Tab-separated table of C-alpha atoms and ligand atoms in Angstrom:
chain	number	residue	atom	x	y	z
Z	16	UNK	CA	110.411	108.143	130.509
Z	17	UNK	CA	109.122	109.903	127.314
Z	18	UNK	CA	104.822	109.952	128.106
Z	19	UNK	CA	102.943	109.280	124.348
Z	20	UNK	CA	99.273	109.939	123.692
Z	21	UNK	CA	97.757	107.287	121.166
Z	22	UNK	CA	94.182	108.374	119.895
Z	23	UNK	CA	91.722	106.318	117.718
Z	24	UNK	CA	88.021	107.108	116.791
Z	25	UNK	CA	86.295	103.379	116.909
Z	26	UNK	CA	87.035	100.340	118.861
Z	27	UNK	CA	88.186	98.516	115.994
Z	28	UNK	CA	91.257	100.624	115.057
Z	29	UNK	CA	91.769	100.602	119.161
Z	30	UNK	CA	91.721	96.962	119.075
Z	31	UNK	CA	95.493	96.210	118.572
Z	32	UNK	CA	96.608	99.044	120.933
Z	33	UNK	CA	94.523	97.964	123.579
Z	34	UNK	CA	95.606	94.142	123.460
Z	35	UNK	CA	99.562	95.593	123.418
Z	36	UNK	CA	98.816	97.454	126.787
Z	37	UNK	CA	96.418	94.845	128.370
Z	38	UNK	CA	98.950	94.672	131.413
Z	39	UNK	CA	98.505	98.395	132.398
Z	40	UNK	CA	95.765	100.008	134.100
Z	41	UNK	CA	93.153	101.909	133.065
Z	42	UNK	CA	92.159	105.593	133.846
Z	43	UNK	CA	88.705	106.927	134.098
Z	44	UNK	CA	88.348	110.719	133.112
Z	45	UNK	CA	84.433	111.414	133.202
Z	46	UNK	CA	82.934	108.982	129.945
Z	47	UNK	CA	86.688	108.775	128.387
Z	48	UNK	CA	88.321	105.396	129.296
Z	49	UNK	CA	92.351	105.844	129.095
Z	50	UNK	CA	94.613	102.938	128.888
Z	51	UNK	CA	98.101	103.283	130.553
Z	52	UNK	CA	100.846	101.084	130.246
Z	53	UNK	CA	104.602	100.774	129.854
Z	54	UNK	CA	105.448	99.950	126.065
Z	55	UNK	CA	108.495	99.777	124.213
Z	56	UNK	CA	110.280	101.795	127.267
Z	57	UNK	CA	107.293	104.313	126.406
Z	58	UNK	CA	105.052	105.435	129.204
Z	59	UNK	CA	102.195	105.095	126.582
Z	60	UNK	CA	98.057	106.853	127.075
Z	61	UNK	CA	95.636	105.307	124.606
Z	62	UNK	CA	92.242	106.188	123.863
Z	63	UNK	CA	89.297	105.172	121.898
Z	64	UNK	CA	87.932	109.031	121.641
Z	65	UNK	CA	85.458	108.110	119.343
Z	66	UNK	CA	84.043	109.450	115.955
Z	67	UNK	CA	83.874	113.168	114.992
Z	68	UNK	CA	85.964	116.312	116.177
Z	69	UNK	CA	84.577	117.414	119.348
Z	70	UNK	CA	85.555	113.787	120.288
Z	71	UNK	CA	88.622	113.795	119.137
Z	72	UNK	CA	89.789	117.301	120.797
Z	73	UNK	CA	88.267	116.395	123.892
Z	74	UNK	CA	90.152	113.479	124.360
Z	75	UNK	CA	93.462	115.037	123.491
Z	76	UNK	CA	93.078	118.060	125.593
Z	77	UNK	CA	92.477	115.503	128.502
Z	78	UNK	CA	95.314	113.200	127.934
Z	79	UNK	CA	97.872	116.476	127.293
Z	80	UNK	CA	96.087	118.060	130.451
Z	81	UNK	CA	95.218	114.961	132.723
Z	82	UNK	CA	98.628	113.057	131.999
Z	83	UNK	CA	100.851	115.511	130.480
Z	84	UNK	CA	101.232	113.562	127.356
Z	85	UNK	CA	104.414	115.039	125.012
Z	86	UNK	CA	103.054	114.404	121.621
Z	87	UNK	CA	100.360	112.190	120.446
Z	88	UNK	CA	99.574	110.615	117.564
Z	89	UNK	CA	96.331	109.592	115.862
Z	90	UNK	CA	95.840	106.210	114.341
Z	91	UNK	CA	92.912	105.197	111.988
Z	92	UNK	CA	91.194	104.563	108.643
Z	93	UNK	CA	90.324	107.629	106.166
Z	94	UNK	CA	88.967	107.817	102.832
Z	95	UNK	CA	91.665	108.419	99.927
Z	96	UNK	CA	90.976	112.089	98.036
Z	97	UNK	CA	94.158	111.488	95.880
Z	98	UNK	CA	94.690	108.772	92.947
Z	99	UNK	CA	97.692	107.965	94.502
Z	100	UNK	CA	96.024	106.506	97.363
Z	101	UNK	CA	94.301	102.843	97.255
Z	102	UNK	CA	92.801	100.788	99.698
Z	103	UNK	CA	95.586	100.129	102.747
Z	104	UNK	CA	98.054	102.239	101.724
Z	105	UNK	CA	99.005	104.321	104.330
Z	106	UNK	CA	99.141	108.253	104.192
Z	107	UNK	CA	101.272	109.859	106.665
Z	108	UNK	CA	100.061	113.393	107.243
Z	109	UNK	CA	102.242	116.622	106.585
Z	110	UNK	CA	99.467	118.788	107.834
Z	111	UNK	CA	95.675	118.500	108.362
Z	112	UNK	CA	92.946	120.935	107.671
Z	113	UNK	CA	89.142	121.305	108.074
Z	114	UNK	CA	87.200	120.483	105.217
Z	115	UNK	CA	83.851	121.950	106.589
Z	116	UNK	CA	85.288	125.404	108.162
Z	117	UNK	CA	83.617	128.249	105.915
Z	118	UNK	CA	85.247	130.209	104.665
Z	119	UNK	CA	88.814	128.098	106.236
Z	120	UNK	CA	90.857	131.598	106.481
Z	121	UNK	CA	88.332	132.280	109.683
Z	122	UNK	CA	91.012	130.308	111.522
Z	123	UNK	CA	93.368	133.182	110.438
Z	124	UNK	CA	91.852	135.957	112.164
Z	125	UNK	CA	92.830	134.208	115.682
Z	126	UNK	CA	96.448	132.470	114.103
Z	127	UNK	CA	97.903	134.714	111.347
Z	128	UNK	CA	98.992	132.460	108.424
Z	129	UNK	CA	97.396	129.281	109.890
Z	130	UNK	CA	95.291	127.566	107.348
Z	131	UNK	CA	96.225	124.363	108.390
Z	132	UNK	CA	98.329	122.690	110.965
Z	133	UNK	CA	101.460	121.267	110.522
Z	134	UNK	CA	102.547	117.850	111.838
Z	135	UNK	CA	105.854	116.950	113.514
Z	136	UNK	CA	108.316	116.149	110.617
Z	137	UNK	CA	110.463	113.493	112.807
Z	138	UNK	CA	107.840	111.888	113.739
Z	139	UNK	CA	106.302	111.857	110.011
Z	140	UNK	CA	109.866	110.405	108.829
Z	141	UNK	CA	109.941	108.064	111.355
Z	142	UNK	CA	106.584	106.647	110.748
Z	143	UNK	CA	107.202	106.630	106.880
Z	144	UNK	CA	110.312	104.371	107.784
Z	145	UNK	CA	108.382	102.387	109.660
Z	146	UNK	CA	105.863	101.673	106.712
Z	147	UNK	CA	108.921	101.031	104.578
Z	148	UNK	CA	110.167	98.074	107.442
Z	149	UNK	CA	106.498	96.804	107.673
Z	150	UNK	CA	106.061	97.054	104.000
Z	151	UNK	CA	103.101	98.939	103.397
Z	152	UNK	CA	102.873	101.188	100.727
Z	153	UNK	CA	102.957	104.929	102.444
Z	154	UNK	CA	102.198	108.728	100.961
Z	155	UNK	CA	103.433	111.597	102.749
Z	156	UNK	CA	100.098	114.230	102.408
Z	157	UNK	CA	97.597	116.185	104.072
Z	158	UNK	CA	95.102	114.705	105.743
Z	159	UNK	CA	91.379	116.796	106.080
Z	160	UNK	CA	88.376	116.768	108.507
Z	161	UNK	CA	85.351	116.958	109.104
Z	162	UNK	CA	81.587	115.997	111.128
Z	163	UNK	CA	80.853	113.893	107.675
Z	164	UNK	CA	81.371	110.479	106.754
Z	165	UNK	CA	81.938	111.024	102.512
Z	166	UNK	CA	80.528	108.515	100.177
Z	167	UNK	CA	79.474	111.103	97.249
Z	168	UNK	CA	81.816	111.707	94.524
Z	169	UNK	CA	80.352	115.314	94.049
Z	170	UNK	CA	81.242	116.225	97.460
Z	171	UNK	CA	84.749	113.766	97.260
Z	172	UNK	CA	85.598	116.496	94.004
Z	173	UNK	CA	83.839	120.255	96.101
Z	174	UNK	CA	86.218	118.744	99.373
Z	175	UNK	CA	89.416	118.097	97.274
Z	176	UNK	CA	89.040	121.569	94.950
Z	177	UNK	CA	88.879	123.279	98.472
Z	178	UNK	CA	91.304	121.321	100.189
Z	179	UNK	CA	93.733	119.926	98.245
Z	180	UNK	CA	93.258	116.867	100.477
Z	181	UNK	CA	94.368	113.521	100.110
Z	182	UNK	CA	92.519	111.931	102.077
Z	183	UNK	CA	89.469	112.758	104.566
Z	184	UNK	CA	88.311	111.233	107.765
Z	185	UNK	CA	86.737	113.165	110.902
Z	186	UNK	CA	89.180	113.940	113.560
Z	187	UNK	CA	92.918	114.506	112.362
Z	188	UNK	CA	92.530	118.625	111.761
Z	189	UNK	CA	90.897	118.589	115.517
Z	190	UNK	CA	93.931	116.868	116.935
Z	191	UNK	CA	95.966	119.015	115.073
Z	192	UNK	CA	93.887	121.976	115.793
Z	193	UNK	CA	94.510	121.013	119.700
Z	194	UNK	CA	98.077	119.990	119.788
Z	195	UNK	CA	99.125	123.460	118.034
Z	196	UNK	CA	96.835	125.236	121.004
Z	197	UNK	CA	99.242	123.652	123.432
Z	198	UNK	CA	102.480	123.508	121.575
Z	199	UNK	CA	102.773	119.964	121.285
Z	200	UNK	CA	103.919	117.650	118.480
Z	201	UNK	CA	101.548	115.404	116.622
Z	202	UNK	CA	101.512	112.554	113.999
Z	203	UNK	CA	98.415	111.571	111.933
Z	204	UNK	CA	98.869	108.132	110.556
Z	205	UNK	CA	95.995	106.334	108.487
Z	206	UNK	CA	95.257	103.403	106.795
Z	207	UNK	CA	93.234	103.903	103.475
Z	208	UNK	CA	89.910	101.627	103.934
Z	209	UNK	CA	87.797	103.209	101.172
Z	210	UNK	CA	87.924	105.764	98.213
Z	211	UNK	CA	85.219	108.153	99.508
Z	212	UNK	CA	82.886	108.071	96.585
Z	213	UNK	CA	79.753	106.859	95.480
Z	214	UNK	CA	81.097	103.128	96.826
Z	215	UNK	CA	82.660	104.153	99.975
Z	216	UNK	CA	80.190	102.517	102.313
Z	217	UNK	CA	80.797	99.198	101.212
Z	218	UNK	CA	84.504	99.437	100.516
Z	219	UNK	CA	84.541	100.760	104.113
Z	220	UNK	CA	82.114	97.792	105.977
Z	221	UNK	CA	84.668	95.474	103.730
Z	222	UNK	CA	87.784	97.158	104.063
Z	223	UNK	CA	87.575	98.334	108.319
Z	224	UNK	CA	89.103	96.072	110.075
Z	225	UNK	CA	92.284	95.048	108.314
Z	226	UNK	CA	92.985	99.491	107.560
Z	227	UNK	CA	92.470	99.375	110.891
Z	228	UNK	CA	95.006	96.909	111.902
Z	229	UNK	CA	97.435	97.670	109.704
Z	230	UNK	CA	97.785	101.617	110.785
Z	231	UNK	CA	97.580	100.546	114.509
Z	232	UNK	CA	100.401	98.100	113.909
Z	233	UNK	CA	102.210	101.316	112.374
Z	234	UNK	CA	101.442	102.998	115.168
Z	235	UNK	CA	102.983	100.523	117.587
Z	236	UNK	CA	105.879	100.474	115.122
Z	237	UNK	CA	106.243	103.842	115.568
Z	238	UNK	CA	105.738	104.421	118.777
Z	239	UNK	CA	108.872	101.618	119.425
Z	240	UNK	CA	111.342	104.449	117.769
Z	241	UNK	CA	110.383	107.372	119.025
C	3	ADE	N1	87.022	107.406	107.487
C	3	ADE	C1	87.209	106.372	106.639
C	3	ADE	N2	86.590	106.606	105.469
C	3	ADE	C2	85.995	107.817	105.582
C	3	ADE	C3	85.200	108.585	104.728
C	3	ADE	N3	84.878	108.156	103.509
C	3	ADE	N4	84.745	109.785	105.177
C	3	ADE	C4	85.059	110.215	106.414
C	3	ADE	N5	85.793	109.528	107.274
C	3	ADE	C5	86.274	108.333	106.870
């Protein structure tokens, strides 16, 4: 049975997932809670690994080391960068990328011509025909981190001139950054619950928990097809 890894920052994105696998079992792997359960003919690991990057890597190295996950995939809310994006569309991530890695070729000296890391493309395709059968309006993009939560238009405009970003949150690039150490395939999926700017604390205490839902019903949407 294929083994999935299903990662999500704060309880509320989690809240879906973990109601869909209430009747598995849960793992404990020192503070990280993993919830394990047959879905969708899916041996499936889920995770709150909460907010930020350490988190986020930490919690994927353990589920691809502790339960020998074969590909995981990140579901949450981001801020958009791009025009394109408004609040709940969905962006589907080509590749993620630090935003606060100075200066971001330092990743080359250990992984020549690695600015960024790729994504799995079937997975991307599936998930971006699963937002077409849920009808929610998707983007295909890249998706960029970092240890900041951005609600300043001045650093929204420095993060997309050095990024070309299209939309920012705080753990995608460190799941990315993780799966590529271990050869695995990953999906970023996200739910756009604010625009990152000078309002994007109140757009995201408004907008939370329905991003939230939505990407984690994506998720489960996904994870059905793979
Ligand atoms: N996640 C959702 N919105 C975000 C923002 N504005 N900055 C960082 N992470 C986010």
């Amino acid at each position: 049975m294929k083994k999935i890894g299903i990662i999500c920052a704060m309880d509320n994105e989690f809240a879906l997932i973990k109601q869909t696998l209430a009747h598995g079992r849960t793992a404990q792997i020192g503070r990280c809670t993993f919830y394990c359960a047959e879905y969708a003919g899916k041996d499936i690991i889920a995770a709150t690994g909460g907010i930020g990057k350490v988190n986020a890597a930490a919690c994927a190295q353990m589920m691809i080391s502790n339960f020998g996950v074969e590909c995981i995939v990140f579901s949450g809310v981001a801020g958009a960068l791009s025009d394109k994006l408004h609040i709940f569309d969905i962006i589907v991530a080509n590749d993620v990328m630090y935003h606060d890695l100075f200066p971001a070729s330092l990743l080359r000296d250990n992984f020549p011509n690695c600015d960024c890391f790729p994504t799995d493309a079937r997975l991307a395709e599936l998930a971006e025909t699963v937002c077409t059968e849920l009808g929610l309006h998707c983007i295909r993009g890249r998706v960029v981190s970092g240890d900041q939560f951005i609600t300043d238009s001045i650093v929204k405009a420095r993060i997309i001139s050095d990024t070309h970003g299209d939309a920012t949150e705080m753990e995608g690039a460190a799941v990315g950054h993780v799966c590529y150490l271990n050869n695995l395939p990953f999906a970023i999926l996200r739910c756009i619950s604010d625009g990152a700017d000078d309002n994007g604390e109140m757009d995201f205490d408004t907008f939370v928990e329905q991003a939230a839902h939505r990407c984690a019903k994506l998720t489960l949407g996904l994870v059905e097809r793979i």
